[in-house]
Coordinates of N, CA and C and ligand atoms in Angstrom, one line a residue:
X61 N 4.9 12.7 -9.2 CA 5.6 11.7 -10.0 C 4.6 10.7 -10.5
X62 N 4.2 10.8 -11.8 CA 3.3 9.8 -12.4 C 4.2 8.8 -13.1
X63 N 3.6 7.6 -13.4 CA 4.4 6.6 -14.1 C 4.0 6.5 -15.5
X64 N 4.8 6.9 -16.4 CA 4.4 6.9 -17.8 C 4.6 5.5 -18.4
X65 N 5.6 4.8 -18.0 CA 5.9 3.5 -18.6 C 4.8 2.5 -18.2
X66 N 4.6 1.5 -19.1 CA 3.6 0.4 -18.8 C 4.5 -0.8 -18.4
X67 N 4.2 -1.3 -17.2 CA 5.1 -2.5 -16.8 C 4.9 -3.7 -17.7
X68 N 6.0 -4.5 -17.8 CA 5.9 -5.7 -18.6 C 5.0 -6.7 -17.9
X69 N 4.7 -7.8 -18.6 CA 3.9 -8.8 -18.0 C 4.6 -9.4 -16.8
X70 N 3.8 -9.8 -15.8 CA 4.3 -10.4 -14.5 C 5.1 -9.4 -13.7
X71 N 4.9 -8.1 -13.9 CA 5.7 -7.1 -13.3 C 4.8 -6.0 -12.8
X72 N 5.2 -5.3 -11.7 CA 4.5 -4.1 -11.3 C 5.5 -3.0 -11.1
X73 N 5.1 -1.7 -11.2 CA 6.0 -0.6 -10.9 C 5.4 0.1 -9.7
X74 N 6.2 0.7 -8.9 CA 5.7 1.5 -7.8 C 6.5 2.7 -7.5
X75 N 5.9 3.7 -6.9 CA 6.6 5.0 -6.5 C 6.2 5.2 -5.0
X76 N 7.1 5.5 -4.2 CA 6.8 6.0 -2.8 C 6.6 7.5 -2.8
X77 N 5.4 7.9 -2.4 CA 4.9 9.3 -2.7 C 5.3 10.3 -1.6
X78 N 5.5 9.8 -0.4 CA 5.7 10.7 0.7 C 6.4 9.9 1.8
X79 N 6.7 10.6 3.0 CA 7.4 9.8 4.0 C 6.5 8.8 4.8
X80 N 5.2 8.8 4.4 CA 4.3 7.9 5.1 C 4.0 6.6 4.3
X81 N 2.7 6.3 4.1 CA 2.4 5.1 3.4 C 1.9 5.3 2.0
X82 N 2.2 6.5 1.4 CA 1.7 6.9 0.1 C 2.4 6.1 -1.0
X83 N 1.6 5.3 -1.8 CA 2.2 4.5 -2.8 C 1.4 4.6 -4.1
X84 N 2.1 4.8 -5.2 CA 1.5 4.7 -6.5 C 1.9 3.4 -7.1
X85 N 0.9 2.6 -7.5 CA 1.2 1.2 -8.0 C 0.7 1.0 -9.4
X86 N 1.5 0.6 -10.3 CA 1.0 0.4 -11.7 C 1.2 -1.1 -12.1
X87 N 0.1 -1.7 -12.5 CA 0.1 -3.0 -13.1 C 0.1 -2.8 -14.6
X88 N 0.2 -3.9 -15.5 CA 0.1 -3.7 -16.9 C -1.2 -3.0 -17.3
X89 N -2.3 -3.2 -16.5 CA -3.6 -2.6 -17.0 C -4.1 -1.5 -16.1
X90 N -3.7 -1.4 -14.8 CA -4.3 -0.4 -13.9 C -3.3 0.4 -13.1
X91 N -3.7 1.6 -12.7 CA -2.9 2.4 -11.8 C -3.7 2.7 -10.5
X92 N -3.1 2.4 -9.4 CA -3.7 2.6 -8.1 C -2.9 3.5 -7.3
X93 N -3.5 4.4 -6.5 CA -2.8 5.2 -5.5 C -3.3 4.7 -4.1
X94 N -2.4 4.5 -3.2 CA -2.8 4.1 -1.8 C -2.4 5.2 -0.9
X95 N -3.3 5.7 -0.1 CA -3.0 6.7 0.9 C -2.3 7.9 0.4
X96 N -2.7 8.5 -0.7 CA -1.9 9.7 -1.2 C -2.2 10.9 -0.4
X97 N -1.2 11.5 0.2 CA -1.2 12.8 0.8 C 0.0 13.6 0.4
X98 N 0.1 14.9 0.5 CA 1.2 15.7 0.0 C 1.6 15.3 -1.4
X99 N 0.6 15.2 -2.3 CA 0.9 14.8 -3.6 C 0.2 15.8 -4.5
X100 N 0.9 16.2 -5.6 CA 0.2 17.1 -6.6 C -0.8 16.4 -7.4
X101 N -1.9 17.0 -7.7 CA -3.0 16.4 -8.4 C -2.6 15.9 -9.8
X102 N -1.7 16.6 -10.4 CA -1.3 16.1 -11.8 C -0.5 14.8 -11.7
X103 N 0.0 14.5 -10.5 CA 0.7 13.2 -10.4 C -0.2 12.0 -10.2
X104 N -1.5 12.3 -10.1 CA -2.5 11.3 -9.9 C -3.5 11.2 -11.0
X105 N -3.2 11.9 -12.1 CA -4.2 12.0 -13.2 C -4.5 10.7 -13.9
X106 N -3.7 9.8 -13.9 CA -4.0 8.5 -14.6 C -4.6 7.4 -13.7
X107 N -4.9 7.7 -12.5 CA -5.3 6.7 -11.5 C -6.7 6.1 -11.9
X108 N -6.8 4.8 -11.7 CA -8.1 4.1 -11.9 C -8.8 3.9 -10.5
X109 N -8.0 3.8 -9.5 CA -8.6 3.7 -8.1 C -7.7 4.3 -7.1
X110 N -8.3 4.8 -6.0 CA -7.5 5.3 -4.8 C -8.0 4.5 -3.7
X111 N -7.0 3.9 -2.9 CA -7.3 3.1 -1.8 C -6.9 3.9 -0.5
X112 N -7.8 3.9 0.5 CA -7.5 4.6 1.8 C -7.5 3.6 2.9
X113 N -6.5 3.6 3.8 CA -6.5 2.6 4.8 C -7.1 3.1 6.1
X114 N -7.0 4.4 6.4 CA -7.6 4.9 7.7 C -7.6 6.4 7.6
X115 N -8.3 7.0 8.6 CA -8.6 8.4 8.5 C -7.5 9.4 9.0
X116 N -6.4 8.9 9.5 CA -5.4 9.9 10.0 C -4.9 10.8 8.9
X117 N -4.5 12.0 9.3 CA -4.1 13.1 8.3 C -3.0 12.7 7.3
X118 N -2.1 11.7 7.8 CA -1.0 11.3 6.9 C -1.4 10.2 5.9
X119 N -2.7 9.9 5.9 CA -3.2 8.8 5.0 C -4.4 9.3 4.2
X120 N -5.2 10.2 4.8 CA -6.4 10.7 4.1 C -6.4 12.2 4.0
X121 N -6.5 12.7 2.8 CA -6.7 14.1 2.6 C -8.0 14.3 1.8
X122 N -9.1 14.5 2.4 CA -10.4 14.4 1.7 C -10.5 15.4 0.5
X123 N -9.9 16.6 0.7 CA -10.0 17.5 -0.4 C -9.2 17.0 -1.7
X124 N -8.1 16.5 -1.4 CA -7.3 15.9 -2.6 C -8.1 14.8 -3.2
X125 N -8.6 13.9 -2.4 CA -9.3 12.7 -3.0 C -10.5 13.2 -3.8
X126 N -11.3 14.1 -3.2 CA -12.5 14.6 -3.9 C -12.1 15.2 -5.3
X127 N -11.1 16.0 -5.2 CA -10.6 16.7 -6.4 C -10.1 15.7 -7.5
X128 N -9.4 14.8 -7.1 CA -8.8 13.8 -8.1 C -10.0 13.0 -8.6
X129 N -10.9 12.6 -7.7 CA -12.1 11.8 -8.2 C -12.9 12.5 -9.3
X130 N -13.1 13.8 -9.0 CA -13.8 14.6 -10.0 C -13.1 14.7 -11.3
X131 N -11.8 14.8 -11.3 CA -11.0 15.0 -12.5 C -10.8 13.7 -13.3
X132 N -10.8 12.5 -12.6 CA -10.5 11.3 -13.2 C -11.7 10.3 -13.3
X133 N -12.7 10.5 -12.5 CA -13.8 9.6 -12.3 C -13.3 8.2 -11.8
X134 N -12.2 8.2 -11.0 CA -11.7 7.0 -10.5 C -12.6 6.4 -9.4
X135 N -12.4 5.1 -9.1 CA -13.1 4.5 -8.0 C -12.3 4.8 -6.7
X136 N -13.1 5.0 -5.6 CA -12.5 5.2 -4.3 C -12.8 4.0 -3.4
X137 N -11.8 3.4 -2.8 CA -12.0 2.3 -1.9 C -11.4 2.7 -0.5
X138 N -12.3 2.7 0.5 CA -11.9 3.3 1.8 C -12.5 2.6 3.0
X139 N -11.7 2.6 4.1 CA -12.2 2.1 5.3 C -13.5 2.9 5.7
X140 N -14.3 2.3 6.6 CA -15.6 2.9 7.0 C -15.5 4.3 7.4
X141 N -14.6 4.7 8.2 CA -14.5 6.1 8.7 C -14.1 7.1 7.6
X142 N -13.1 6.7 6.8 CA -12.7 7.6 5.7 C -13.8 7.7 4.7
X143 N -14.5 6.6 4.5 CA -15.6 6.6 3.5 C -16.7 7.6 3.9
X144 N -17.0 7.6 5.2 CA -18.0 8.6 5.7 C -17.6 10.0 5.5
X145 N -16.2 10.3 5.5 CA -15.7 11.7 5.3 C -15.8 12.1 3.8
X146 N -16.0 11.1 2.9 CA -16.0 11.4 1.5 C -17.4 11.3 0.9
X147 N -18.3 10.7 1.6 CA -19.6 10.3 0.9 C -20.5 11.5 0.5
X148 N -20.2 12.7 1.1 CA -21.0 13.9 0.8 C -20.6 14.3 -0.6
X149 N -19.4 13.9 -1.1 CA -18.9 14.5 -2.4 C -18.7 13.5 -3.5
X150 N -18.8 12.2 -3.1 CA -18.5 11.2 -4.2 C -19.7 10.3 -4.3
X151 N -20.1 10.0 -5.5 CA -21.3 9.3 -5.8 C -21.1 7.8 -5.3
X152 N -22.3 7.2 -4.8 CA -22.2 5.9 -4.2 C -21.6 4.8 -5.1
X153 N -21.8 4.9 -6.4 CA -21.3 3.9 -7.3 C -19.8 4.0 -7.4
X154 N -19.2 5.1 -7.0 CA -17.7 5.2 -7.1 C -17.0 5.1 -5.8
X155 N -17.8 4.9 -4.7 CA -17.2 4.9 -3.4 C -17.5 3.5 -2.7
X156 N -16.5 2.8 -2.5 CA -16.6 1.4 -1.9 C -16.1 1.4 -0.5
X157 N -17.0 1.2 0.5 CA -16.5 1.1 1.9 C -16.0 -0.4 2.1
X158 N -14.8 -0.4 2.8 CA -14.3 -1.7 3.1 C -14.1 -2.0 4.5
X159 N -14.1 -3.3 4.8 CA -13.7 -3.8 6.2 C -13.0 -5.1 5.9
X160 N -12.3 -5.6 6.9 CA -11.5 -6.9 6.7 C -12.4 -7.9 6.0
X161 N -11.9 -8.5 4.9 CA -12.6 -9.5 4.2 C -13.3 -9.0 2.9
X162 N -13.5 -7.7 2.7 CA -14.1 -7.1 1.5 C -13.1 -7.3 0.3
X163 N -13.7 -7.8 -0.8 CA -13.0 -7.9 -2.0 C -13.6 -7.1 -3.1
X164 N -12.8 -6.3 -3.9 CA -13.3 -5.5 -4.9 C -12.4 -5.7 -6.1
X165 N -13.0 -5.7 -7.3 CA -12.1 -5.9 -8.6 C -12.1 -4.5 -9.3
X166 N -10.9 -4.1 -9.7 CA -10.8 -3.0 -10.6 C -10.3 -3.6 -11.9
X167 N -11.2 -3.8 -12.9 CA -10.8 -4.6 -14.1 C -10.4 -6.0 -13.6
X168 N -9.2 -6.4 -13.9 CA -8.7 -7.7 -13.6 C -7.8 -7.7 -12.3
X169 N -7.7 -6.5 -11.7 CA -6.9 -6.4 -10.5 C -7.8 -6.6 -9.3
X170 N -7.4 -7.5 -8.4 CA -8.2 -7.8 -7.2 C -7.7 -7.1 -6.0
X171 N -8.5 -6.4 -5.2 CA -8.1 -5.8 -4.0 C -8.9 -6.4 -2.8
X172 N -8.1 -6.9 -1.8 CA -8.8 -7.5 -0.7 C -8.4 -6.7 0.6
X173 N -9.4 -6.3 1.4 CA -9.1 -5.6 2.6 C -8.8 -6.7 3.7
X174 N -7.8 -6.4 4.6 CA -7.5 -7.3 5.7 C -7.4 -6.4 7.0
X175 N -7.2 -7.1 8.1 CA -7.1 -6.4 9.4 C -5.9 -5.5 9.4
X176 N -5.9 -4.6 10.3 CA -4.8 -3.7 10.5 C -4.7 -3.4 12.0
X177 N -3.5 -3.5 12.6 CA -3.3 -3.3 14.0 C -2.7 -1.9 14.2
X178 N -3.6 -0.9 14.3 CA -3.2 0.5 14.4 C -4.3 1.2 15.1
X179 N -3.9 2.3 15.9 CA -4.9 3.0 16.7 C -5.7 4.0 15.9
X180 N -6.3 3.6 14.9 CA -7.3 4.4 14.2 C -8.7 3.7 14.4
X181 N -9.8 4.3 13.8 CA -11.1 3.8 14.2 C -11.5 2.5 13.5
X182 N -11.2 2.4 12.2 CA -11.6 1.2 11.5 C -10.5 0.9 10.4
X183 N -9.2 0.8 10.8 CA -8.2 0.7 9.8 C -8.2 -0.6 9.0
X184 N -7.8 -0.6 7.8 CA -7.6 -1.8 7.1 C -6.2 -1.8 6.4
X185 N -5.8 -3.0 5.9 CA -4.6 -3.1 5.1 C -5.2 -3.7 3.7
X186 N -4.4 -3.6 2.7 CA -4.9 -4.1 1.4 C -3.9 -5.1 0.7
X187 N -4.4 -6.2 0.3 CA -3.7 -7.2 -0.6 C -4.1 -6.9 -2.0
X188 N -3.2 -6.5 -2.8 CA -3.5 -6.2 -4.2 C -2.9 -7.3 -5.1
X189 N -3.7 -8.0 -5.9 CA -3.2 -9.0 -6.8 C -3.4 -8.5 -8.2
X190 N -2.3 -8.4 -9.0 CA -2.4 -7.8 -10.3 C -3.0 -8.9 -11.2
X191 N -3.3 -8.5 -12.5 CA -3.9 -9.4 -13.4 C -3.1 -10.6 -13.7
X192 N -1.7 -10.5 -13.6 CA -0.9 -11.7 -13.7 C -0.4 -12.1 -12.4
X193 N -1.2 -11.9 -11.3 CA -0.9 -12.5 -10.0 C 0.3 -12.1 -9.3
X194 N 0.8 -10.9 -9.6 CA 1.8 -10.3 -8.7 C 1.1 -9.9 -7.5
X195 N 1.6 -10.3 -6.3 CA 0.9 -10.0 -5.0 C 1.6 -8.9 -4.2
X196 N 0.9 -7.8 -4.0 CA 1.5 -6.7 -3.2 C 0.7 -6.6 -2.0
X197 N 1.3 -6.4 -0.8 CA 0.6 -6.2 0.4 C 1.0 -4.9 1.0
X198 N 0.0 -4.0 1.1 CA 0.2 -2.7 1.7 C -0.3 -2.7 3.1
X199 N 0.6 -2.7 4.1 CA 0.1 -2.9 5.5 C -0.1 -1.6 6.2
X200 N -0.3 -0.5 5.5 CA -0.6 0.8 6.2 C 0.4 1.1 7.3
X201 N -0.1 1.4 8.5 CA 0.8 1.7 9.6 C 0.8 0.5 10.6
X202 N 0.4 -0.7 10.1 CA 0.1 -1.8 11.0 C 1.3 -2.2 11.8
X203 N 1.0 -2.6 13.0 CA 2.0 -3.3 13.8 C 1.7 -4.8 13.5
X204 N 2.6 -5.7 13.9 CA 2.4 -7.1 13.7 C 1.1 -7.6 14.3
X205 N 0.5 -8.6 13.6 CA -0.7 -9.2 14.2 C -0.6 -10.7 13.7
X206 N -1.2 -11.6 14.6 CA -1.0 -13.0 14.3 C -1.5 -13.5 12.9
X207 N -2.6 -12.9 12.4 CA -3.2 -13.3 11.2 C -2.2 -13.2 10.0
X208 N -1.1 -12.4 10.2 CA -0.2 -12.2 9.1 C 0.5 -13.5 8.7
X209 N 0.8 -14.3 9.7 CA 1.5 -15.6 9.5 C 0.6 -16.5 8.6
X210 N -0.7 -16.5 8.8 CA -1.6 -17.3 8.0 C -1.6 -16.8 6.5
X211 N -1.6 -15.5 6.4 CA -1.6 -14.9 5.1 C -0.3 -15.2 4.4
X212 N 0.8 -15.1 5.1 CA 2.1 -15.3 4.6 C 2.2 -16.7 4.0
X213 N 1.6 -17.7 4.6 CA 1.6 -19.1 4.2 C 0.8 -19.2 2.9
X214 N -0.4 -18.5 2.9 CA -1.3 -18.7 1.8 C -1.0 -17.9 0.5
X215 N -0.5 -16.7 0.7 CA -0.5 -15.7 -0.4 C 0.7 -15.7 -1.2
X216 N 1.8 -16.1 -0.7 CA 3.1 -16.0 -1.5 C 3.3 -14.6 -2.0
X217 N 3.5 -13.6 -1.1 CA 3.6 -12.2 -1.5 C 4.9 -11.9 -2.3
X218 N 4.8 -11.1 -3.2 CA 6.0 -10.6 -3.9 C 6.5 -9.4 -3.2
X219 N 5.7 -8.4 -2.8 CA 6.1 -7.2 -2.2 C 5.3 -7.0 -0.9
X220 N 5.9 -6.7 0.2 CA 5.2 -6.2 1.4 C 5.8 -4.9 1.9
X221 N 4.9 -3.9 2.1 CA 5.4 -2.6 2.6 C 5.2 -2.7 4.1
X222 N 6.3 -2.3 4.8 CA 6.4 -2.4 6.3 C 6.7 -1.1 6.9
X223 N 5.8 -0.6 7.8 CA 6.0 0.6 8.5 C 7.2 0.4 9.5
X224 N 8.1 1.4 9.5 CA 9.3 1.3 10.4 C 9.4 2.5 11.4
X225 N 8.4 3.4 11.3 CA 8.5 4.6 12.2 C 7.3 5.4 12.1
X226 N 7.3 6.6 12.7 CA 6.3 7.6 12.8 C 5.1 7.2 13.6
X227 N 4.4 6.1 13.1 CA 3.2 5.7 13.8 C 3.5 5.2 15.2
X228 N 2.5 5.3 16.1 CA 2.8 4.9 17.5 C 3.1 3.4 17.6
X229 N 4.3 3.1 18.2 CA 4.7 1.7 18.3 C 5.5 1.2 17.1
X230 N 5.5 1.9 16.0 CA 6.2 1.3 14.8 C 7.7 1.6 14.9
X231 N 8.5 0.6 14.7 CA 10.0 0.7 14.8 C 10.5 -0.3 13.7
X232 N 11.8 -0.2 13.5 CA 12.4 -1.1 12.5 C 12.1 -2.6 12.9
X233 N 12.1 -2.8 14.2 CA 11.8 -4.2 14.7 C 10.4 -4.7 14.4
X234 N 9.4 -3.8 14.6 CA 8.0 -4.2 14.3 C 7.8 -4.4 12.8
X235 N 8.5 -3.5 12.0 CA 8.5 -3.6 10.6 C 9.1 -5.0 10.2
X236 N 10.2 -5.3 10.8 CA 10.8 -6.6 10.5 C 9.9 -7.8 10.8
X237 N 9.2 -7.6 11.9 CA 8.3 -8.7 12.3 C 7.2 -8.9 11.3
X238 N 6.7 -7.8 10.7 CA 5.7 -8.0 9.6 C 6.3 -8.7 8.4
X239 N 7.6 -8.4 8.1 CA 8.3 -9.1 7.0 C 8.5 -10.6 7.4
X240 N 8.8 -10.9 8.6 CA 9.1 -12.2 9.0 C 7.8 -13.1 8.9
X241 N 6.7 -12.5 9.3 CA 5.4 -13.2 9.3 C 4.9 -13.4 7.9
X242 N 5.1 -12.4 7.0 CA 4.4 -12.4 5.7 C 5.4 -13.1 4.6
X243 N 6.7 -13.1 4.9 CA 7.7 -13.8 4.1 C 7.6 -13.4 2.6
X244 N 7.7 -12.1 2.3 CA 7.7 -11.8 0.9 C 9.0 -12.0 0.1
X245 N 8.9 -11.9 -1.2 CA 10.1 -11.9 -2.0 C 10.9 -10.6 -1.7
X246 N 10.2 -9.5 -1.7 CA 10.8 -8.2 -1.4 C 10.1 -7.5 -0.3
X247 N 10.8 -7.0 0.7 CA 10.2 -6.2 1.8 C 10.7 -4.7 1.6
X248 N 9.7 -3.8 1.7 CA 10.0 -2.4 1.5 C 9.7 -1.6 2.8
X249 N 10.7 -1.1 3.5 CA 10.5 -0.3 4.7 C 10.0 1.1 4.3
X250 N 8.9 1.5 4.8 CA 8.3 2.9 4.5 C 7.7 3.4 5.8
X251 N 6.9 4.5 5.7 CA 6.4 5.2 6.9 C 7.6 5.3 7.9
X252 N 8.6 6.1 7.4 CA 9.9 6.2 8.1 C 10.2 7.6 8.4
X253 N 10.5 7.9 9.7 CA 10.9 9.3 10.0 C 12.4 9.6 9.6
X254 N 13.2 8.6 9.3 CA 14.5 8.8 8.9 C 15.0 7.6 8.0
X255 N 16.1 7.9 7.3 CA 16.6 6.7 6.5 C 17.3 5.8 7.5
X256 N 17.7 6.3 8.6 CA 18.4 5.4 9.6 C 17.5 4.2 10.0
X257 N 16.2 4.5 10.1 CA 15.2 3.5 10.5 C 15.1 2.4 9.4
X258 N 15.2 2.9 8.2 CA 15.1 2.0 7.0 C 16.4 1.1 6.9
X259 N 17.5 1.7 7.2 CA 18.8 1.0 7.2 C 18.8 -0.1 8.3
X260 N 18.3 0.3 9.4 CA 18.2 -0.6 10.6 C 17.3 -1.8 10.2
X261 N 16.2 -1.6 9.6 CA 15.3 -2.6 9.1 C 16.1 -3.5 8.2
X262 N 16.8 -3.0 7.2 CA 17.5 -3.7 6.2 C 18.6 -4.7 6.9
X263 N 19.2 -4.1 7.9 CA 20.2 -4.9 8.6 C 19.6 -6.1 9.4
X264 N 18.5 -5.9 10.0 CA 17.8 -7.0 10.8 C 17.4 -8.0 9.8
X265 N 16.8 -7.5 8.7 CA 16.2 -8.4 7.7 C 17.3 -9.3 7.1
X266 N 18.5 -8.7 6.8 CA 19.6 -9.5 6.1 C 20.1 -10.6 7.1
X267 N 20.1 -10.3 8.3 CA 20.6 -11.3 9.3 C 19.5 -12.4 9.6
X268 N 18.3 -11.9 9.8 CA 17.3 -12.9 10.3 C 16.5 -13.5 9.1
X269 N 16.4 -12.9 8.0 CA 15.5 -13.4 6.9 C 16.2 -13.3 5.6
X270 N 17.4 -14.0 5.4 CA 18.2 -13.7 4.2 C 17.6 -14.0 2.9
X271 N 16.5 -14.7 2.9 CA 15.9 -15.0 1.6 C 14.9 -13.9 1.1
X272 N 14.6 -13.0 2.0 CA 13.8 -11.8 1.6 C 14.7 -10.7 1.3
X273 N 14.5 -10.1 0.1 CA 15.3 -9.0 -0.3 C 14.8 -7.7 0.3
X274 N 15.6 -6.7 0.6 CA 15.2 -5.4 1.1 C 15.3 -4.4 0.0
X275 N 14.2 -3.7 -0.2 CA 14.3 -2.5 -1.2 C 14.0 -1.3 -0.4
X276 N 15.1 -0.5 -0.2 CA 14.9 0.8 0.5 C 14.5 1.9 -0.5
X277 N 13.3 2.3 -0.5 CA 12.9 3.2 -1.6 C 13.3 4.7 -1.3
X278 N 13.6 5.4 -2.4 CA 13.7 6.9 -2.3 C 12.4 7.4 -2.8
X279 N 11.9 8.5 -2.2 CA 10.6 9.1 -2.6 C 10.7 9.6 -4.1
X280 N 9.6 9.4 -4.8 CA 9.4 9.8 -6.1 C 10.3 9.2 -7.2
X281 N 10.8 8.0 -6.9 CA 11.5 7.2 -7.9 C 10.7 6.0 -8.2
X282 N 10.9 5.5 -9.5 CA 10.1 4.3 -9.9 C 10.9 3.0 -9.7
X283 N 10.2 2.1 -9.0 CA 10.8 0.7 -8.8 C 10.0 -0.3 -9.4
X284 N 10.7 -1.4 -9.8 CA 10.0 -2.5 -10.5 C 10.2 -3.8 -9.7
X285 N 9.1 -4.5 -9.6 CA 9.2 -5.9 -9.0 C 8.5 -6.9 -9.9
X286 N 9.1 -8.0 -10.1 CA 8.5 -9.1 -10.9 C 8.0 -10.2 -10.0
X287 N 7.1 -10.9 -10.6 CA 6.5 -12.1 -9.8 C 7.6 -13.1 -9.5
X288 N 7.6 -13.7 -8.3 CA 8.6 -14.7 -8.0 C 8.5 -15.9 -8.9
X289 N 9.7 -16.4 -9.2 CA 9.7 -17.6 -10.2 C 9.3 -18.9 -9.4
Ligands
ZN407 ZN1 0.5 6.9 9.2

């Protein structure tokens, strides 16, 4: 599912690519794919950058990444361990290794790596700020961590993706806790073994955090989020 439409100013479009943390994100100027696996190459043909959060099979498919990079010449941004698995095939000027605190610009879009509370070797999460300051936080498979509260105060997130299943320890409640700490305008439950876990997340959110909207995505559909007023 590629996104043909160009988002309006102060808006981003996104597609949930698989049952895990695969997201295609389009700002008015750039297209980013985060943790694409189980995706056809043709659906990634317009990407400017691919972001990888950690080396687990449901987040990193080295063959796919290498093939897409060759076809598009896109930039690859990856945690240290994933980066090592790609460096034999991707030139150094196109492969950026990240750790918490790293900032990289793709044109006017800013990508900042942050901590991730997940049992991988060197996982990161990514804050993506579009050229018109729409703030998207991709939290990979992360469980809650105290630093999220500080970020929530500082960043004024528009969209936060929250894992609600599959990963060890991830449940609708831990996903909700990520939303509670980061306080976005819109919370999106993903990394979900079933729609029941997404619905449960939505119910907790509605009761405990009524000012945050819940967007339960379907795979391969395009959703739009605008900057908060
Ligand atoms: Zn995962």
